[in-house]
Amino acid sequence: MLFYRLLPLLASTVAVLAARYPSFGTLQTQTSNGVMHVVINNTFSEINVLDYHLAFDLANLLERLQGNGTDSDVHAVVFSSANPKFFIAHVDINLFVTGFESPLPKFDPFNPDILFFDALMWNITTLPQATIAVIEGRARGIGNEFLMACDMRFALSSPNVLLSQTENSVGANPGAGGAMYLSNLIGHGRTFEYVLSATDVNADTAAQIGWVNRVFDTPHELHDYVDNLAARIALFPLPGIAGTKQGVNAISRPPRDVFVRDSQDVIISVTSTAEGQELLDAVLKATNNQSLGAFELDWPTEVVKLYQ
Amino acid sequence: MLFYRLLPLLASTVAVLAARYPSFGTLQTQTSNGVMHVVINNTFSEINVLDYHLAFDLANLLERLQGNGTDSDVHAVVFSSANPKFFIAHVDINLFVTGFESPLPKFDPFNPDILFFDALMWNITTLPQATIAVIEGRARGIGNEFLMACDMRFALSSPNVLLSQTENSVGANPGAGGAMYLSNLIGHGRTFEYVLSATDVNADTAAQIGWVNRVFDTPHELHDYVDNLAARIALFPLPGIAGTKQGVNAISRPPRDVFVRDSQDVIISVTSTAEGQELLDAVLKATNNQSLGAFELDWPTEVVKLYQ
Amino acid sequence: MLFYRLLPLLASTVAVLAARYPSFGTLQTQTSNGVMHVVINNTFSEINVLDYHLAFDLANLLERLQGNGTDSDVHAVVFSSANPKFFIAHVDINLFVTGFESPLPKFDPFNPDILFFDALMWNITTLPQATIAVIEGRARGIGNEFLMACDMRFALSSPNVLLSQTENSVGANPGAGGAMYLSNLIGHGRTFEYVLSATDVNADTAAQIGWVNRVFDTPHELHDYVDNLAARIALFPLPGIAGTKQGVNAISRPPRDVFVRDSQDVIISVTSTAEGQELLDAVLKATNNQSLGAFELDWPTEVVKLYQ
């Protein structure tokens, strides 16, 4: 199994296409031998919030990867995070607060019926490339939806790896098909248990029940496994990779119309009720606008204090 | 995690709406802090058969829970059984025997295309509230379909916990989507193994393969876990709970038309063949009309004697 | 649980219907007490390749089993292999090489929109009988698709049991819904991991993640379990078996149109590119036209050498 480590490892940066959106440098990419490593590093946030900076950078990246179809030099994409405690904390909650002005378009230009953030998650699933998430920190809300949208998930056994759909704890339902993908991985029973109670799963339990593919004891083992896997997949022609993804997605991904309905419901349920707005305001206050602190580190325990 | 135990635990009985059907008192309910506990106790049966008494009481309960939509004071419903050996044994077999007169309507008035019993199971899945089954005894046939219709299932590690779809052993297929929900939880391979052979699964194996969410060593641990889970879910606004259920159900629940076809097939396959009627008559005789005894306690072993 | 071993075990060969295709004797069948044992033994191949000999024999067998509908004397079918190292190695690769002439019709006469080989797999799923695969050797590509098309899968814990979808390693995607069935059994995450990397799973891991139902330490335990299971299922009336299969298939099997699209895609992606043809030629050369040797024994390791 050592053969593909012997391949020439000359790094080659992919030519950057003209970007549709302004670039904020929140994603560092490096490509060699058909594998692109993408490191998520939102320097505008202490907790890797998925805000408009990261959203624009992600939109540009997806467009670049999607651009050449199955002619792309990239066959596999590995996502990881530069933040030791957070893969992606969650979406920027301000975006759902009445009166907040965002530079983001409301809908994705390529999916005019899907809200911009949800479309980002959908567009990850339509990439021709194999996509792999390396998880060393928290991923809640849209963070877990990002993981779900990737083809594969590998986690470090670490107290920092905590995955959940937190939406229910602020009166909403997960958008972007988060809970729907989960029901394919862990069954609807365990999906309801974790999602309705907005409870974290840790890395070991996640691997045991199928939420993630595998768990590793050390970062070295984790990255070694993923690098070998990505390098092996990248050997194979992209049309076969894309075709395999189309087949499996046709049966395991939420149907597009269901995905859209689920996504719009999130917004409606959060923003149309006074209780929802109050909860979001309370979270922003309790987190000091999403700063690193007890609430973001241990959301499931802290959030219930809002109800006391 | 102790916070929600500190909530005031004053029991408050929910105001009972005018009931559509006669009431038989086979369901005891108690509601406090958004959680309704429902204890199944069919005093007309030694084995908690789902007969017309229990069916009418269940129909009234579901209507009451469904009635106010997401304005309900109840956010979570916990089902358990007062019978130490049976959660729900199975449907009253007499209902499928030619000539037996039942006071039940054939079809559900709210789902005029779904047989009354199957509609009860369907209507559990459409409740806005989170539904949790606490399993301390046998649940076979419609008993397991009832478990499948709930959002979550937690079991006691006990020789009394035995789950199965027994229909195949009397020439029928499971109705109410029983085997279909199961294939989302444990995959179609294990579903076929258990359902085609009409074999029981015990609590430990059920938890291992995903048939139930978790298994507990003692009733105290089981109830403690479920009570904490239900209390936590009940803190959160009902629209988010209902929205999450809609999303997950849209992808994991059998499509309605498939559910209907599967349900009608049960009846047809059982009642339209002489062999089916003979088997049902033989079961009623062997069980002394569904009395507590060897057959009901160990159906999978006893039923094959009918073929000898 | 001994009761059904006491049933009379008089072997009775099923009357052979007039065969639609020439017979090559690659399938040995024996039927007793409602259970048909089918031993796959392609004497034209060292590795039980699924070539036109085996395809014709399989087509005749399926037609015979399907023929009488739910009046069949056979209620359960157990597939095993006479080759100690291979259940079914894979499809005859020559069939996909430009210029190779095959006596096979391109499409199944009963499914004129499905390629002949894929239709064989589809037709296994539509049998009224319960189908069980006993796995003691390798099953890759269409070999694993054959396993997926069966209702249940039981494996021997043996270094010879290696399962995979190898198509990606030669630039194609799995046809016949191979990866799609797998995503119902092991979730889309692990499906992508194994299928995109064209990596083998062994028997123990396969049982752990749900790829197969169970794993056994010895051939005796394996066959004993399966024989008891098949005998028990065969006691029960066939309409119930067929009805149960229809219900579960309606929700876990790929929808027919998705199955067809996935299947045609395989051919297109393999045969329409120069790279695909080169890879297939290289495999035929490296395997000495699919002879028993290092490549067929350890495809995942050997195939990457084609890329060096």
PDB file of N, CA, C and O in Angstrom, chain A residues 124-172:
ATOM      1  N   ILE A 124     -21.628  21.473  -3.024  1.00  0.00           N
ATOM      2  CA  ILE A 124     -20.545  20.552  -2.647  1.00  0.00           C
ATOM      3  C   ILE A 124     -20.886  19.141  -3.141  1.00  0.00           C
ATOM      4  O   ILE A 124     -20.039  18.422  -3.660  1.00  0.00           O
ATOM      5  N   THR A 125     -22.154  18.767  -3.008  1.00  0.00           N
ATOM      6  CA  THR A 125     -22.538  17.390  -3.394  1.00  0.00           C
ATOM      7  C   THR A 125     -22.515  17.182  -4.897  1.00  0.00           C
ATOM      8  O   THR A 125     -22.483  16.035  -5.349  1.00  0.00           O
ATOM      9  N   THR A 126     -22.566  18.259  -5.670  1.00  0.00           N
ATOM     10  CA  THR A 126     -22.590  18.089  -7.122  1.00  0.00           C
ATOM     11  C   THR A 126     -21.205  18.199  -7.756  1.00  0.00           C
ATOM     12  O   THR A 126     -21.081  18.128  -8.976  1.00  0.00           O
ATOM     13  N   LEU A 127     -20.168  18.375  -6.936  1.00  0.00           N
ATOM     14  CA  LEU A 127     -18.808  18.397  -7.481  1.00  0.00           C
ATOM     15  C   LEU A 127     -18.495  17.049  -8.137  1.00  0.00           C
ATOM     16  O   LEU A 127     -18.875  16.003  -7.607  1.00  0.00           O
ATOM     17  N   PRO A 128     -17.774  17.060  -9.273  1.00  0.00           N
ATOM     18  CA  PRO A 128     -17.373  15.765  -9.851  1.00  0.00           C
ATOM     19  C   PRO A 128     -16.307  15.072  -9.007  1.00  0.00           C
ATOM     20  O   PRO A 128     -16.174  13.849  -9.057  1.00  0.00           O
ATOM     21  N   GLN A 129     -15.580  15.838  -8.209  1.00  0.00           N
ATOM     22  CA  GLN A 129     -14.491  15.277  -7.412  1.00  0.00           C
ATOM     23  C   GLN A 129     -14.987  14.561  -6.155  1.00  0.00           C
ATOM     24  O   GLN A 129     -16.041  14.915  -5.619  1.00  0.00           O
ATOM     25  N   ALA A 130     -14.200  13.615  -5.676  1.00  0.00           N
ATOM     26  CA  ALA A 130     -14.439  13.023  -4.363  1.00  0.00           C
ATOM     27  C   ALA A 130     -14.127  14.071  -3.303  1.00  0.00           C
ATOM     28  O   ALA A 130     -13.120  14.773  -3.389  1.00  0.00           O
ATOM     29  N   THR A 131     -14.985  14.189  -2.287  1.00  0.00           N
ATOM     30  CA  THR A 131     -14.765  15.183  -1.232  1.00  0.00           C
ATOM     31  C   THR A 131     -14.665  14.495   0.126  1.00  0.00           C
ATOM     32  O   THR A 131     -15.469  13.616   0.455  1.00  0.00           O
ATOM     33  N   ILE A 132     -13.656  14.899   0.894  1.00  0.00           N
ATOM     34  CA  ILE A 132     -13.356  14.254   2.171  1.00  0.00           C
ATOM     35  C   ILE A 132     -13.210  15.325   3.237  1.00  0.00           C
ATOM     36  O   ILE A 132     -12.484  16.299   3.037  1.00  0.00           O
ATOM     37  N   ALA A 133     -13.879  15.134   4.381  1.00  0.00           N
ATOM     38  CA  ALA A 133     -13.731  16.068   5.498  1.00  0.00           C
ATOM     39  C   ALA A 133     -12.858  15.438   6.586  1.00  0.00           C
ATOM     40  O   ALA A 133     -13.084  14.295   6.982  1.00  0.00           O
ATOM     41  N   VAL A 134     -11.871  16.203   7.026  1.00  0.00           N
ATOM     42  CA  VAL A 134     -11.001  15.806   8.134  1.00  0.00           C
ATOM     43  C   VAL A 134     -11.423  16.627   9.346  1.00  0.00           C
ATOM     44  O   VAL A 134     -11.306  17.853   9.340  1.00  0.00           O
ATOM     45  N   ILE A 135     -11.901  15.955  10.386  1.00  0.00           N
ATOM     46  CA  ILE A 135     -12.561  16.651  11.493  1.00  0.00           C
ATOM     47  C   ILE A 135     -11.710  16.586  12.755  1.00  0.00           C
ATOM     48  O   ILE A 135     -11.504  15.513  13.330  1.00  0.00           O
ATOM     49  N   GLU A 136     -11.228  17.761  13.197  1.00  0.00           N
ATOM     50  CA  GLU A 136     -10.426  17.838  14.422  1.00  0.00           C
ATOM     51  C   GLU A 136     -11.032  18.808  15.427  1.00  0.00           C
ATOM     52  O   GLU A 136     -10.454  19.026  16.492  1.00  0.00           O
ATOM     53  N   GLY A 137     -12.189  19.385  15.068  1.00  0.00           N
ATOM     54  CA  GLY A 137     -12.820  20.339  15.976  1.00  0.00           C
ATOM     55  C   GLY A 137     -14.331  20.313  15.824  1.00  0.00           C
ATOM     56  O   GLY A 137     -14.884  19.523  15.050  1.00  0.00           O
ATOM     57  N   ARG A 138     -15.007  21.190  16.551  1.00  0.00           N
ATOM     58  CA  ARG A 138     -16.466  21.232  16.564  1.00  0.00           C
ATOM     59  C   ARG A 138     -17.050  21.554  15.191  1.00  0.00           C
ATOM     60  O   ARG A 138     -16.517  22.380  14.447  1.00  0.00           O
ATOM     61  N   ALA A 139     -18.175  20.939  14.916  1.00  0.00           N
ATOM     62  CA  ALA A 139     -18.938  21.256  13.703  1.00  0.00           C
ATOM     63  C   ALA A 139     -20.410  21.148  14.064  1.00  0.00           C
ATOM     64  O   ALA A 139     -20.937  20.052  14.212  1.00  0.00           O
ATOM     65  N   ARG A 140     -21.025  22.302  14.240  1.00  0.00           N
ATOM     66  CA  ARG A 140     -22.432  22.320  14.656  1.00  0.00           C
ATOM     67  C   ARG A 140     -23.260  23.092  13.620  1.00  0.00           C
ATOM     68  O   ARG A 140     -22.753  23.951  12.908  1.00  0.00           O
ATOM     69  N   GLY A 141     -24.530  22.817  13.555  1.00  0.00           N
ATOM     70  CA  GLY A 141     -25.399  23.517  12.614  1.00  0.00           C
ATOM     71  C   GLY A 141     -24.875  23.341  11.207  1.00  0.00           C
ATOM     72  O   GLY A 141     -24.640  22.212  10.755  1.00  0.00           O
ATOM     73  N   ILE A 142     -24.632  24.451  10.504  1.00  0.00           N
ATOM     74  CA  ILE A 142     -24.159  24.339   9.126  1.00  0.00           C
ATOM     75  C   ILE A 142     -22.776  23.683   9.059  1.00  0.00           C
ATOM     76  O   ILE A 142     -22.385  23.160   8.016  1.00  0.00           O
ATOM     77  N   GLY A 143     -22.064  23.683  10.174  1.00  0.00           N
ATOM     78  CA  GLY A 143     -20.790  22.957  10.207  1.00  0.00           C
ATOM     79  C   GLY A 143     -21.014  21.475   9.960  1.00  0.00           C
ATOM     80  O   GLY A 143     -20.295  20.841   9.176  1.00  0.00           O
ATOM     81  N   ASN A 144     -22.017  20.911  10.616  1.00  0.00           N
ATOM     82  CA  ASN A 144     -22.318  19.499  10.384  1.00  0.00           C
ATOM     83  C   ASN A 144     -22.966  19.287   9.019  1.00  0.00           C
ATOM     84  O   ASN A 144     -22.752  18.260   8.379  1.00  0.00           O
ATOM     85  N   GLU A 145     -23.728  20.291   8.566  1.00  0.00           N
ATOM     86  CA  GLU A 145     -24.296  20.176   7.211  1.00  0.00           C
ATOM     87  C   GLU A 145     -23.179  20.146   6.166  1.00  0.00           C
ATOM     88  O   GLU A 145     -23.282  19.454   5.157  1.00  0.00           O
ATOM     89  N   PHE A 146     -22.123  20.906   6.400  1.00  0.00           N
ATOM     90  CA  PHE A 146     -20.949  20.872   5.519  1.00  0.00           C
ATOM     91  C   PHE A 146     -20.363  19.460   5.505  1.00  0.00           C
ATOM     92  O   PHE A 146     -20.078  18.891   4.445  1.00  0.00           O
ATOM     93  N   LEU A 147     -20.215  18.872   6.683  1.00  0.00           N
ATOM     94  CA  LEU A 147     -19.694  17.497   6.757  1.00  0.00           C
ATOM     95  C   LEU A 147     -20.595  16.527   6.001  1.00  0.00           C
ATOM     96  O   LEU A 147     -20.123  15.630   5.301  1.00  0.00           O
ATOM     97  N   MET A 148     -21.905  16.698   6.165  1.00  0.00           N
ATOM     98  CA  MET A 148     -22.860  15.805   5.499  1.00  0.00           C
ATOM     99  C   MET A 148     -22.772  15.925   3.978  1.00  0.00           C
ATOM    100  O   MET A 148     -22.961  14.950   3.260  1.00  0.00           O
ATOM    101  N   ALA A 149     -22.510  17.144   3.505  1.00  0.00           N
ATOM    102  CA  ALA A 149     -22.452  17.368   2.057  1.00  0.00           C
ATOM    103  C   ALA A 149     -21.202  16.752   1.426  1.00  0.00           C
ATOM    104  O   ALA A 149     -21.174  16.488   0.222  1.00  0.00           O
ATOM    105  N   CYS A 150     -20.177  16.510   2.247  1.00  0.00           N
ATOM    106  CA  CYS A 150     -18.984  15.837   1.722  1.00  0.00           C
ATOM    107  C   CYS A 150     -19.276  14.348   1.531  1.00  0.00           C
ATOM    108  O   CYS A 150     -20.172  13.791   2.163  1.00  0.00           O
ATOM    109  N   ASP A 151     -18.495  13.712   0.667  1.00  0.00           N
ATOM    110  CA  ASP A 151     -18.730  12.291   0.410  1.00  0.00           C
ATOM    111  C   ASP A 151     -18.331  11.435   1.609  1.00  0.00           C
ATOM    112  O   ASP A 151     -18.966  10.422   1.892  1.00  0.00           O
ATOM    113  N   MET A 152     -17.254  11.827   2.300  1.00  0.00           N
ATOM    114  CA  MET A 152     -16.700  11.012   3.390  1.00  0.00           C
ATOM    115  C   MET A 152     -16.267  11.907   4.533  1.00  0.00           C
ATOM    116  O   MET A 152     -15.900  13.051   4.320  1.00  0.00           O
ATOM    117  N   ARG A 153     -16.248  11.342   5.748  1.00  0.00           N
ATOM    118  CA  ARG A 153     -15.917  12.074   6.958  1.00  0.00           C
ATOM    119  C   ARG A 153     -15.001  11.228   7.848  1.00  0.00           C
ATOM    120  O   ARG A 153     -15.364  10.084   8.174  1.00  0.00           O
ATOM    121  N   PHE A 154     -13.878  11.794   8.261  1.00  0.00           N
ATOM    122  CA  PHE A 154     -12.943  11.093   9.141  1.00  0.00           C
ATOM    123  C   PHE A 154     -12.612  12.007  10.311  1.00  0.00           C
ATOM    124  O   PHE A 154     -12.330  13.189  10.116  1.00  0.00           O
ATOM    125  N   ALA A 155     -12.617  11.440  11.525  1.00  0.00           N
ATOM    126  CA  ALA A 155     -12.518  12.291  12.714  1.00  0.00           C
ATOM    127  C   ALA A 155     -11.382  11.862  13.634  1.00  0.00           C
ATOM    128  O   ALA A 155     -10.988  10.695  13.676  1.00  0.00           O
ATOM    129  N   LEU A 156     -10.883  12.844  14.357  1.00  0.00           N
ATOM    130  CA  LEU A 156      -9.909  12.610  15.420  1.00  0.00           C
ATOM    131  C   LEU A 156     -10.654  12.330  16.726  1.00  0.00           C
ATOM    132  O   LEU A 156     -11.630  13.007  17.055  1.00  0.00           O
ATOM    133  N   SER A 157     -10.195  11.312  17.444  1.00  0.00           N
ATOM    134  CA  SER A 157     -10.755  11.066  18.772  1.00  0.00           C
ATOM    135  C   SER A 157     -10.198  12.128  19.710  1.00  0.00           C
ATOM    136  O   SER A 157      -9.066  12.030  20.180  1.00  0.00           O
ATOM    137  N   SER A 158     -10.991  13.146  19.962  1.00  0.00           N
ATOM    138  CA  SER A 158     -10.518  14.319  20.707  1.00  0.00           C
ATOM    139  C   SER A 158     -11.706  14.987  21.359  1.00  0.00           C
ATOM    140  O   SER A 158     -12.802  15.009  20.788  1.00  0.00           O
ATOM    141  N   PRO A 159     -11.504  15.562  22.557  1.00  0.00           N
ATOM    142  CA  PRO A 159     -12.622  16.292  23.196  1.00  0.00           C
ATOM    143  C   PRO A 159     -13.077  17.490  22.378  1.00  0.00           C
ATOM    144  O   PRO A 159     -14.148  18.028  22.633  1.00  0.00           O
ATOM    145  N   ASN A 160     -12.282  17.905  21.409  1.00  0.00           N
ATOM    146  CA  ASN A 160     -12.693  19.032  20.570  1.00  0.00           C
ATOM    147  C   ASN A 160     -13.619  18.640  19.431  1.00  0.00           C
ATOM    148  O   ASN A 160     -14.182  19.508  18.773  1.00  0.00           O
ATOM    149  N   VAL A 161     -13.727  17.334  19.179  1.00  0.00           N
ATOM    150  CA  VAL A 161     -14.622  16.911  18.095  1.00  0.00           C
ATOM    151  C   VAL A 161     -16.019  16.669  18.658  1.00  0.00           C
ATOM    152  O   VAL A 161     -16.262  15.691  19.374  1.00  0.00           O
ATOM    153  N   LEU A 162     -16.899  17.605  18.361  1.00  0.00           N
ATOM    154  CA  LEU A 162     -18.285  17.560  18.830  1.00  0.00           C
ATOM    155  C   LEU A 162     -19.168  17.984  17.671  1.00  0.00           C
ATOM    156  O   LEU A 162     -19.024  19.098  17.153  1.00  0.00           O
ATOM    157  N   LEU A 163     -20.057  17.089  17.256  1.00  0.00           N
ATOM    158  CA  LEU A 163     -20.884  17.344  16.079  1.00  0.00           C
ATOM    159  C   LEU A 163     -22.355  17.401  16.496  1.00  0.00           C
ATOM    160  O   LEU A 163     -22.805  16.601  17.306  1.00  0.00           O
ATOM    161  N   SER A 164     -23.091  18.332  15.918  1.00  0.00           N
ATOM    162  CA  SER A 164     -24.527  18.381  16.214  1.00  0.00           C
ATOM    163  C   SER A 164     -25.259  19.294  15.253  1.00  0.00           C
ATOM    164  O   SER A 164     -24.659  20.103  14.538  1.00  0.00           O
ATOM    165  N   GLN A 165     -26.562  19.087  15.240  1.00  0.00           N
ATOM    166  CA  GLN A 165     -27.463  20.057  14.617  1.00  0.00           C
ATOM    167  C   GLN A 165     -28.119  20.799  15.778  1.00  0.00           C
ATOM    168  O   GLN A 165     -28.953  20.253  16.495  1.00  0.00           O
ATOM    169  N   THR A 166     -27.718  22.039  15.954  1.00  0.00           N
ATOM    170  CA  THR A 166     -28.161  22.826  17.112  1.00  0.00           C
ATOM    171  C   THR A 166     -29.458  23.589  16.862  1.00  0.00           C
ATOM    172  O   THR A 166     -29.993  24.206  17.786  1.00  0.00           O
ATOM    173  N   GLU A 167     -29.934  23.548  15.631  1.00  0.00           N
ATOM    174  CA  GLU A 167     -31.038  24.424  15.251  1.00  0.00           C
ATOM    175  C   GLU A 167     -32.255  24.284  16.174  1.00  0.00           C
ATOM    176  O   GLU A 167     -32.928  25.255  16.488  1.00  0.00           O
ATOM    177  N   ASN A 168     -32.571  23.044  16.542  1.00  0.00           N
ATOM    178  CA  ASN A 168     -33.756  22.829  17.363  1.00  0.00           C
ATOM    179  C   ASN A 168     -33.701  23.607  18.676  1.00  0.00           C
ATOM    180  O   ASN A 168     -34.727  24.040  19.198  1.00  0.00           O
ATOM    181  N   SER A 169     -32.499  23.820  19.181  1.00  0.00           N
ATOM    182  CA  SER A 169     -32.356  24.524  20.459  1.00  0.00           C
ATOM    183  C   SER A 169     -32.642  26.021  20.331  1.00  0.00           C
ATOM    184  O   SER A 169     -32.773  26.707  21.337  1.00  0.00           O
ATOM    185  N   VAL A 170     -32.731  26.528  19.100  1.00  0.00           N
ATOM    186  CA  VAL A 170     -33.151  27.920  18.907  1.00  0.00           C
ATOM    187  C   VAL A 170     -34.455  27.986  18.111  1.00  0.00           C
ATOM    188  O   VAL A 170     -34.764  28.995  17.469  1.00  0.00           O
ATOM    189  N   GLY A 171     -35.196  26.904  18.139  1.00  0.00           N
ATOM    190  CA  GLY A 171     -36.547  26.929  17.583  1.00  0.00           C
ATOM    191  C   GLY A 171     -36.658  26.631  16.101  1.00  0.00           C
ATOM    192  O   GLY A 171     -37.739  26.729  15.530  1.00  0.00           O
ATOM    193  N   ALA A 172     -35.552  26.258  15.483  1.00  0.00           N
ATOM    194  CA  ALA A 172     -35.568  26.011  14.040  1.00  0.00           C
ATOM    195  C   ALA A 172     -35.354  24.535  13.738  1.00  0.00           C
ATOM    196  O   ALA A 172     -35.104  23.724  14.626  1.00  0.00           O
TER     197      ALA A 172
END
